[in-house]
């Protein structure tokens, strides 16, 4: 009997060993939820964002640190602007991950929570920005007006309030107010009041950074922007930002883009760019600024709509990103920016274009080249170049600063963005991209670029359009690119080959088709034609059959980069 027991124990021991080995070789499969989260996170390829600290003096290194810490507050501000429940959702995820009792009872939950928090941080909320804000935590739909308006407020209620209370229109449509309920009334609360604690902390950090800055123009900007956080008046600090000169640290911090406000495109979201200027590359681009008047004159738009009143200053800076925060960091990463957006500043001084070279390099290698190899006809791959990619972004940003800005509609002085409402961001990004191509062809005619680069302009943009459309057609850049692709395909400028499921440029038809689209978009803006904008978006900003075919072929590629900022590790 003892011998039998010993044999059985030995057998069970051996079975246990084999079972353990089998489990090591074939670990338990991820749950459906974890698999979904992993797939979403995999759409962002991690890229380390480094910077050359040797370009800075010891005092400038302190300035950089203060700006980084102020930018961390910008992350918090934007998170609150995106969704009213964001802070609570994040706190709950962190709390659950620290709850050892909960995780011990449910070991699989750890992985799910970790992935949810990682994706939440990428998206700045529980909504997938690449999938038309589909929720990945909970079931709630993202409010169209983000957290800028009461969750239960419809567009019609807002419009009726302004109609019935005309004195409130300026405050209600201001980029820098939050709309809230006060019993049975709607009220506009200045950012400086609503976000007082966070903005005061950020303001203090900017003042501390200014104390260490030896550059008078940077010191002036930091102090005026610190004051703007408390006064809610950003005009003077925008003017001061335009006047930055002889500086190594290129920084802009504050509320700017209105994409997050899907209801009206009125409200500005907080963001920050902290960069180090590349003086050699910046010098190379100075030649473009002198062509702004010629570019405006050359626009395919009725002369009565052309805008020669915007300021002639158009500094162009090439910089390497050190850290970004808020709106620009949510989901898809920014290649460049063209600010300020205040038409008063643009009229007085123009706008500044800042090109992020290290981000361009990362996106070209990790995203654009692999996309081109899948979607383009093989014989046109040779026309996909880094210079064409970089130059298109440059001209895209310059093109934001030309064309209609202040306009007159039915005898009333107004602005394009006010008239086009929620369509404005998509229309403006579409405009900047089509004029990016149109104006680069103009630069070839002017002899700035060599004639042989013309085909590179067209083909590199075509590949890049699929990079942008993968951000989601409901997003401004993706929607703008869908309009361009579908329109030019309809006109024969782009040609889709059904036999090999590839697309190419028709070099004979592309320019006249593009010029026609430029005229259409610019005229809609110049006339403040809201219905025209809605109609164009409804017809062309769609996931057409060929877009869907090519997007499916790209599914295994990352959609964008996920920046891993070296400064984060250094200043933890």
XYZ file of C-alpha atoms in Angstrom:
572
model
C 0.000 0.000 0.000
C 2.792 2.409 0.908
C 4.492 1.526 -2.356
C 1.275 2.349 -4.289
C 0.928 5.679 -2.492
C 4.541 6.525 -3.299
C 3.999 5.702 -6.968
C 0.837 7.843 -7.122
C 2.609 10.759 -5.421
C 5.437 10.495 -7.919
C 2.983 10.489 -10.823
C 1.161 13.554 -9.484
C 4.504 15.298 -8.967
C 5.540 14.614 -12.568
C 2.133 15.771 -13.855
C 2.540 18.950 -11.821
C 5.942 19.610 -13.366
C 4.587 19.107 -16.892
C 1.593 21.341 -16.138
C 3.840 24.102 -14.784
C 6.129 23.846 -17.806
C 3.153 23.901 -20.137
C 1.795 27.032 -18.458
C 5.171 28.746 -18.823
C 5.313 27.883 -22.502
C 1.636 28.724 -23.044
C 0.727 31.438 -20.560
C -2.949 32.214 -20.083
C -4.375 34.200 -22.961
C -5.135 37.853 -22.395
C -8.759 38.696 -21.782
C -10.717 40.269 -24.625
C -10.518 43.631 -22.844
C -6.724 43.498 -22.420
C -6.256 42.429 -26.047
C -8.335 45.392 -27.208
C -6.355 47.813 -25.048
C -3.022 46.399 -26.238
C -4.079 46.825 -29.862
C -5.016 50.452 -29.280
C -1.756 51.221 -27.452
C 0.250 49.486 -30.208
C -0.984 52.144 -32.652
C 1.545 54.480 -31.030
C 5.218 53.590 -31.469
C 7.398 54.876 -28.576
C 10.107 57.333 -29.656
C 12.568 58.925 -27.257
C 12.558 62.718 -27.544
C 16.025 63.907 -26.545
C 17.554 67.364 -26.477
C 21.048 68.840 -26.552
C 21.566 70.410 -23.137
C 25.017 71.691 -24.157
C 23.307 74.415 -26.224
C 22.096 76.035 -22.988
C 23.825 78.007 -20.257
C 23.367 76.970 -16.622
C 20.763 79.683 -16.133
C 18.893 78.592 -19.262
C 18.781 75.047 -17.890
C 16.889 76.415 -14.876
C 14.514 78.268 -17.215
C 13.910 74.995 -19.066
C 13.131 73.166 -15.826
C 10.633 75.837 -14.719
C 8.924 75.700 -18.119
C 8.702 71.918 -17.915
C 7.042 72.133 -14.489
C 4.598 74.808 -15.712
C 3.785 72.559 -18.668
C 2.916 69.699 -16.329
C 0.179 71.965 -14.944
C -0.993 72.572 -18.518
C -1.497 68.801 -18.806
C -3.787 68.955 -15.782
C -5.713 71.938 -17.141
C -6.324 70.305 -20.500
C -7.388 67.047 -18.892
C -10.099 68.984 -17.064
C -11.154 70.812 -20.236
C -11.622 67.573 -22.174
C -14.186 65.837 -19.966
C -15.883 66.669 -16.688
C -15.207 63.182 -15.250
C -11.545 62.887 -16.293
C -9.968 63.714 -12.945
C -12.183 61.203 -11.139
C -11.582 58.444 -13.711
C -7.810 58.879 -13.447
C -7.918 58.964 -9.647
C -9.977 55.742 -9.612
C -7.534 53.952 -11.937
C -4.546 54.941 -9.777
C -6.407 53.988 -6.597
C -7.365 50.562 -7.951
C -3.785 49.906 -9.062
C -2.568 50.573 -5.526
C -5.254 48.371 -3.937
C -3.298 45.179 -3.194
C -6.346 43.456 -1.711
C -8.366 44.001 -4.893
C -5.552 42.902 -7.194
C -4.730 39.807 -5.122
C -8.300 38.595 -5.500
C -8.231 39.278 -9.247
C -4.654 39.035 -10.639
C -5.790 39.540 -14.253
C -7.201 42.921 -13.290
C -3.716 44.429 -12.824
C -2.866 44.189 -16.520
C -6.219 45.600 -17.556
C -5.922 48.584 -15.215
C -2.325 49.298 -16.272
C -3.307 49.327 -19.940
C -6.367 51.464 -19.293
C -4.258 54.049 -17.471
C -1.622 54.048 -20.220
C -4.218 54.567 -22.946
C -6.061 57.140 -20.823
C -2.806 59.126 -20.563
C -2.228 58.917 -24.323
C -5.767 60.048 -25.139
C -6.235 62.471 -22.221
C -9.475 60.766 -21.315
C -11.508 57.577 -21.737
C -12.255 58.199 -25.423
C -10.269 56.846 -28.370
C -9.302 59.852 -30.474
C -8.451 57.587 -33.418
C -11.921 56.021 -33.424
C -14.201 59.062 -33.356
C -13.967 59.223 -29.552
C -15.329 55.737 -28.964
C -15.169 55.058 -25.185
C -12.699 52.429 -23.932
C -13.587 53.044 -20.277
C -17.268 53.053 -19.429
C -20.110 53.598 -21.870
C -20.534 57.377 -21.852
C -20.290 59.359 -25.070
C -17.868 62.269 -25.146
C -19.846 65.550 -25.021
C -19.637 67.465 -28.293
C -18.576 70.572 -26.402
C -16.072 68.677 -24.221
C -16.136 70.309 -20.762
C -16.472 73.857 -22.104
C -20.266 73.825 -21.812
C -22.836 72.179 -19.538
C -23.143 68.502 -20.496
C -26.891 68.853 -21.010
C -26.692 72.030 -23.122
C -27.710 71.750 -26.784
C -26.360 74.057 -29.499
C -29.822 75.543 -29.937
C -29.992 76.597 -26.276
C -26.663 78.425 -26.550
C -27.676 80.160 -29.793
C -31.062 81.135 -28.404
C -29.445 82.580 -25.268
C -27.215 84.838 -27.376
C -30.156 85.836 -29.551
C -32.192 86.774 -26.472
C -29.225 88.294 -24.588
C -27.093 90.043 -27.213
C -24.918 91.716 -24.560
C -23.581 88.268 -23.637
C -22.384 87.357 -27.138
C -18.783 88.537 -26.739
C -18.231 86.691 -23.452
C -20.079 83.577 -24.588
C -18.121 83.238 -27.850
C -14.790 84.188 -26.262
C -12.023 81.597 -26.600
C -11.232 82.023 -22.918
C -14.498 81.407 -21.052
C -16.285 78.341 -19.714
C -20.082 78.214 -20.026
C -21.948 77.004 -16.959
C -25.456 77.035 -15.498
C -26.477 79.370 -12.705
C -29.956 78.157 -11.765
C -32.020 78.822 -14.907
C -29.382 81.002 -16.585
C -26.258 80.343 -18.647
C -23.140 82.242 -17.560
C -19.669 82.726 -19.025
C -16.827 82.280 -16.521
C -13.321 83.495 -17.463
C -10.592 80.836 -17.490
C -8.653 82.977 -15.005
C -11.491 82.523 -12.525
C -12.587 78.965 -13.311
C -9.037 77.536 -13.326
C -7.662 80.037 -10.800
C -5.590 77.671 -8.650
C -3.843 75.886 -11.507
C -3.266 79.074 -13.500
C -1.837 80.828 -10.454
C 0.633 77.979 -9.945
C 1.624 78.048 -13.636
C 1.920 81.844 -13.526
C 4.303 81.658 -10.576
C 6.526 79.162 -12.397
C 6.704 81.433 -15.453
C 7.713 84.333 -13.217
C 10.431 82.176 -11.660
C 11.644 81.190 -15.140
C 11.744 84.871 -16.122
C 14.044 85.609 -13.167
C 16.652 83.239 -14.620
C 16.322 84.379 -18.234
C 19.117 86.619 -19.484
C 17.296 87.197 -22.774
C 15.207 90.410 -22.488
C 12.587 89.348 -25.044
C 12.063 85.922 -23.453
C 11.883 87.498 -19.987
C 9.263 89.943 -21.261
C 7.149 87.193 -22.816
C 7.265 84.964 -19.750
C 6.182 87.802 -17.468
C 3.383 88.995 -19.750
C 2.105 85.428 -20.225
C 2.249 84.905 -16.448
C 0.065 88.005 -16.082
C -2.278 86.814 -18.836
C -3.002 83.629 -16.899
C -4.387 85.822 -14.125
C -6.052 88.562 -16.203
C -7.542 86.390 -18.975
C -6.210 88.867 -21.562
C -3.692 87.147 -23.856
C -3.267 89.847 -26.499
C -0.132 91.563 -25.193
C 1.667 88.313 -24.406
C 0.902 87.045 -27.924
C 2.425 90.254 -29.276
C 5.461 89.723 -27.025
C 5.824 86.139 -28.243
C 6.010 87.411 -31.812
C 8.863 89.712 -30.720
C 11.119 86.958 -29.304
C 14.611 87.261 -30.754
C 18.157 86.009 -30.202
C 16.772 83.282 -27.956
C 17.792 79.655 -27.520
C 14.614 78.476 -25.786
C 11.514 78.705 -27.982
C 8.406 78.309 -25.831
C 4.724 79.009 -26.184
C 2.261 78.198 -23.426
C -1.435 78.987 -23.065
C -4.903 78.425 -24.565
C -4.828 78.286 -28.366
C -6.451 75.634 -30.546
C -10.218 75.194 -30.683
C -10.404 71.621 -32.056
C -11.584 70.193 -28.735
C -14.756 72.291 -28.860
C -16.707 70.140 -31.299
C -19.868 72.148 -30.707
C -18.753 75.560 -31.989
C -14.936 75.619 -32.275
C -15.066 78.682 -30.014
C -13.184 77.579 -26.899
C -9.391 77.397 -26.768
C -7.655 74.449 -25.131
C -4.474 74.801 -23.086
C -1.206 73.547 -24.549
C 2.541 74.059 -24.274
C 5.564 73.627 -26.517
C 8.997 73.746 -24.884
C 11.728 73.572 -27.521
C 15.350 74.479 -28.203
C 15.957 76.521 -31.312
C 18.124 75.135 -34.116
C 19.887 78.329 -35.275
C 21.512 76.827 -38.375
C 18.316 75.306 -39.788
C 16.260 78.375 -38.851
C 18.600 80.621 -40.819
C 18.058 78.538 -43.956
C 14.308 79.201 -43.893
C 14.350 82.979 -43.554
C 14.014 83.303 -47.337
C 10.345 82.246 -47.228
C 9.124 85.117 -45.068
C 9.714 87.660 -47.845
C 7.287 85.861 -50.150
C 4.145 86.285 -48.002
C 2.707 89.163 -50.043
C 3.409 87.309 -53.292
C 1.762 84.182 -51.899
C -1.382 86.161 -50.997
C -1.465 87.791 -54.431
C -1.109 84.406 -56.124
C -4.009 82.763 -54.256
C -6.695 81.295 -56.556
C -9.340 83.577 -55.058
C -11.281 86.600 -56.270
C -9.142 89.685 -55.633
C -11.906 91.306 -53.569
C -11.425 88.589 -50.941
C -7.627 88.708 -50.714
C -6.199 89.749 -47.379
C -3.295 92.183 -47.497
C -3.963 93.608 -44.034
C -2.354 90.825 -42.011
C 1.044 91.729 -40.612
C 4.064 91.184 -42.791
C 6.179 89.645 -40.041
C 6.388 85.903 -40.437
C 9.305 84.496 -38.462
C 10.075 80.853 -39.178
C 11.887 78.842 -36.534
C 13.278 75.320 -36.686
C 13.465 73.796 -33.230
C 13.851 70.466 -31.499
C 11.106 69.492 -29.120
C 11.976 69.049 -25.437
C 8.481 68.678 -23.960
C 4.883 69.290 -24.942
C 1.722 69.399 -22.880
C -2.030 69.563 -23.099
C -3.906 69.746 -26.371
C -0.890 69.165 -28.602
C 0.085 65.967 -26.753
C -3.331 64.288 -26.805
C -3.324 61.368 -29.223
C -1.566 62.460 -32.398
C 1.618 64.518 -32.025
C 2.105 67.914 -33.656
C 4.734 68.363 -36.386
C 4.757 72.155 -36.309
C 2.643 75.047 -35.152
C 1.593 78.410 -36.504
C 0.568 80.895 -33.813
C -0.928 83.033 -32.441
C -4.514 82.522 -33.608
C -5.721 85.959 -32.510
C -6.644 87.786 -35.730
C -5.759 91.118 -34.085
C -2.176 89.946 -33.581
C -2.019 88.459 -37.066
C -3.229 91.730 -38.513
C -0.580 93.668 -36.605
C 2.369 91.286 -36.785
C 1.506 88.184 -38.801
C 2.239 84.817 -37.248
C 5.198 82.660 -36.305
C 5.841 79.183 -37.678
C 7.796 76.730 -35.549
C 8.959 73.496 -37.222
C 9.756 70.577 -34.917
C 12.656 68.874 -36.649
C 13.140 65.865 -34.366
C 9.426 65.056 -34.551
C 9.523 65.272 -38.355
C 12.442 62.873 -38.475
C 10.683 60.371 -36.222
C 7.418 60.470 -38.165
C 9.087 60.205 -41.566
C 11.033 57.085 -40.611
C 8.456 55.373 -38.392
C 5.263 56.266 -40.257
C 5.449 57.914 -43.667
C 7.932 55.621 -45.403
C 6.163 52.382 -44.356
C 2.779 53.860 -45.388
C 4.114 54.926 -48.800
C 5.422 51.432 -49.523
C 1.937 49.983 -48.967
C -0.366 52.537 -50.634
C 1.634 53.977 -53.546
C 2.339 52.610 -57.011
C 5.946 51.304 -56.831
C 7.241 53.564 -59.615
C 6.251 56.672 -57.628
C 7.965 55.667 -54.368
C 11.135 57.474 -55.457
C 9.261 60.768 -55.108
C 8.673 60.322 -51.356
C 11.401 62.385 -49.662
C 12.081 63.878 -46.253
C 12.626 67.338 -47.783
C 9.193 67.268 -49.447
C 7.628 66.111 -46.164
C 9.348 68.853 -44.171
C 8.652 71.535 -46.799
C 4.970 70.663 -46.943
C 4.635 71.142 -43.196
C 6.457 74.450 -43.496
C 4.156 75.712 -46.229
C 1.098 74.274 -44.448
C 1.930 76.457 -41.448
C 2.666 79.498 -43.602
C -0.651 78.983 -45.385
C -2.563 79.257 -42.105
C -1.404 82.874 -42.095
C -2.747 83.818 -45.548
C -6.234 84.055 -46.987
C -9.439 85.267 -45.301
C -9.331 86.141 -41.598
C -11.471 89.142 -40.704
C -14.410 89.189 -43.125
C -17.703 91.011 -43.659
C -20.950 89.026 -43.833
C -24.259 90.794 -44.564
C -22.577 94.091 -43.735
C -21.326 92.821 -40.352
C -17.633 92.697 -39.424
C -16.808 89.200 -38.246
C -14.224 86.399 -38.525
C -14.066 83.228 -40.567
C -13.893 81.034 -37.459
C -16.969 82.671 -35.943
C -19.041 82.146 -39.113
C -17.975 78.587 -39.875
C -18.541 77.429 -36.270
C -17.816 73.710 -35.755
C -16.752 73.283 -39.398
C -13.935 75.807 -39.029
C -11.132 73.520 -37.844
C -11.675 70.944 -40.612
C -11.976 73.658 -43.275
C -8.902 75.504 -42.008
C -6.757 72.367 -41.925
C -7.985 71.473 -45.410
C -7.085 74.979 -46.582
C -3.603 74.833 -45.093
C -2.886 71.456 -46.719
C -4.084 72.343 -50.215
C -2.307 75.691 -50.075
C 0.742 73.853 -48.730
C 0.972 72.071 -52.087
C -0.182 75.031 -54.174
C 2.312 77.422 -52.596
C 5.209 74.965 -52.796
C 4.605 74.769 -56.556
C 4.694 78.575 -56.490
C 8.055 78.406 -54.699
C 9.339 76.177 -57.521
C 8.176 78.824 -60.015
C 10.057 81.437 -57.964
C 13.215 79.325 -58.065
C 13.306 78.675 -54.320
C 13.030 74.911 -54.937
C 14.429 73.034 -57.948
C 12.027 72.132 -60.767
C 12.675 68.405 -60.275
C 11.085 68.583 -56.796
C 7.572 69.140 -58.223
C 6.635 65.463 -58.379
C 7.918 65.063 -54.825
C 5.400 67.711 -53.668
C 2.466 65.717 -55.052
C 3.485 62.168 -54.204
C 4.805 62.856 -50.699
C 1.552 64.628 -49.853
C -0.501 61.699 -51.169
C 1.338 59.263 -48.883
C 1.059 61.762 -46.043
C -2.698 62.067 -46.530
C -3.083 58.471 -45.396
C -0.900 59.179 -42.371
C -3.313 61.988 -41.426
C -6.529 60.130 -42.270
C -5.496 57.352 -39.915
C -5.922 59.892 -37.092
C -9.662 59.614 -37.745
C -11.765 61.385 -40.357
C -13.803 62.980 -37.585
C -10.623 64.798 -36.466
C -9.830 68.123 -38.170
C -6.591 67.077 -39.890
C -7.923 63.671 -40.922
C -11.194 65.181 -42.168
C -9.353 67.856 -44.115
C -7.196 65.237 -45.816
C -10.236 63.097 -46.651
C -11.786 66.098 -48.425
C -8.606 66.583 -50.442
C -8.111 62.924 -51.317
C -11.738 62.286 -52.323
C -12.027 65.517 -54.304
C -8.782 65.018 -56.228
C -9.647 61.362 -56.849
C -12.986 62.472 -58.307
C -11.217 64.997 -60.553
C -8.563 62.509 -61.715
C -5.597 64.084 -59.921
C -5.270 60.878 -57.886
C -5.853 57.503 -59.525
C -6.721 54.276 -57.714
C -5.749 51.007 -59.430
C -8.325 48.307 -58.652
C -6.008 45.530 -59.814
C -3.243 46.083 -57.260
C -5.099 48.303 -54.752
C -2.517 51.074 -55.074
C -2.877 54.796 -55.696
C -0.807 57.212 -57.758
C -0.688 60.851 -58.843
C -1.690 61.877 -62.382
C 0.920 64.575 -62.919
C -1.086 66.176 -65.761
C -4.390 66.541 -63.914
C -3.274 67.192 -60.341
C -2.509 70.942 -60.513
C -5.745 72.146 -62.173
C -7.812 69.939 -59.840
C -5.977 71.298 -56.799
C -6.388 74.892 -57.957
C -10.137 74.340 -58.310
C -10.362 72.958 -54.767
C -8.297 75.866 -53.403
C -10.727 78.333 -54.942
C -13.722 76.461 -53.516
C -12.396 76.283 -49.947
C -11.039 79.854 -49.883
C -14.315 81.248 -51.247
C -16.348 79.416 -48.600
C -14.104 80.981 -45.957
C -14.168 84.455 -47.511
C -17.974 84.447 -47.679
C -18.386 82.930 -44.205
C -20.504 80.285 -45.931
C -21.413 77.927 -43.099
C -23.791 75.842 -45.200
C -21.216 75.575 -47.978
C -18.676 74.275 -45.469
C -21.170 71.752 -44.087
C -22.012 70.544 -47.597
C -18.348 70.130 -48.602
C -17.569 68.189 -45.427
C -20.670 66.000 -45.787
C -19.769 65.076 -49.366
C -16.000 64.630 -49.165
C -14.902 64.177 -45.519
C -16.032 60.567 -45.670
C -14.467 57.145 -45.448
C -14.862 56.430 -49.177
C -14.379 52.902 -50.593
C -10.764 53.455 -51.693
C -9.822 55.120 -48.405
C -11.280 52.154 -46.539
C -9.459 49.670 -48.793
C -6.097 51.333 -48.201
C -6.666 51.957 -44.503
C -7.315 48.248 -44.004
C -3.960 47.502 -45.667
C -2.310 49.824 -43.121
C -3.881 48.286 -40.023
C -0.705 46.588 -38.821
C 1.330 49.811 -38.904
C 1.478 52.247 -35.988
C -0.685 55.316 -36.486
C 1.587 57.786 -34.711
C 4.512 58.133 -32.362
C 4.302 58.130 -28.590
C 6.878 60.613 -27.287
C 9.054 59.448 -24.420
C 10.498 62.714 -23.160
C 14.062 62.522 -21.854
C 13.412 65.544 -19.640
C 10.701 63.589 -17.778
C 13.233 61.020 -16.618
C 15.844 63.647 -15.829
C 13.574 65.866 -13.714
C 11.434 63.245 -11.964
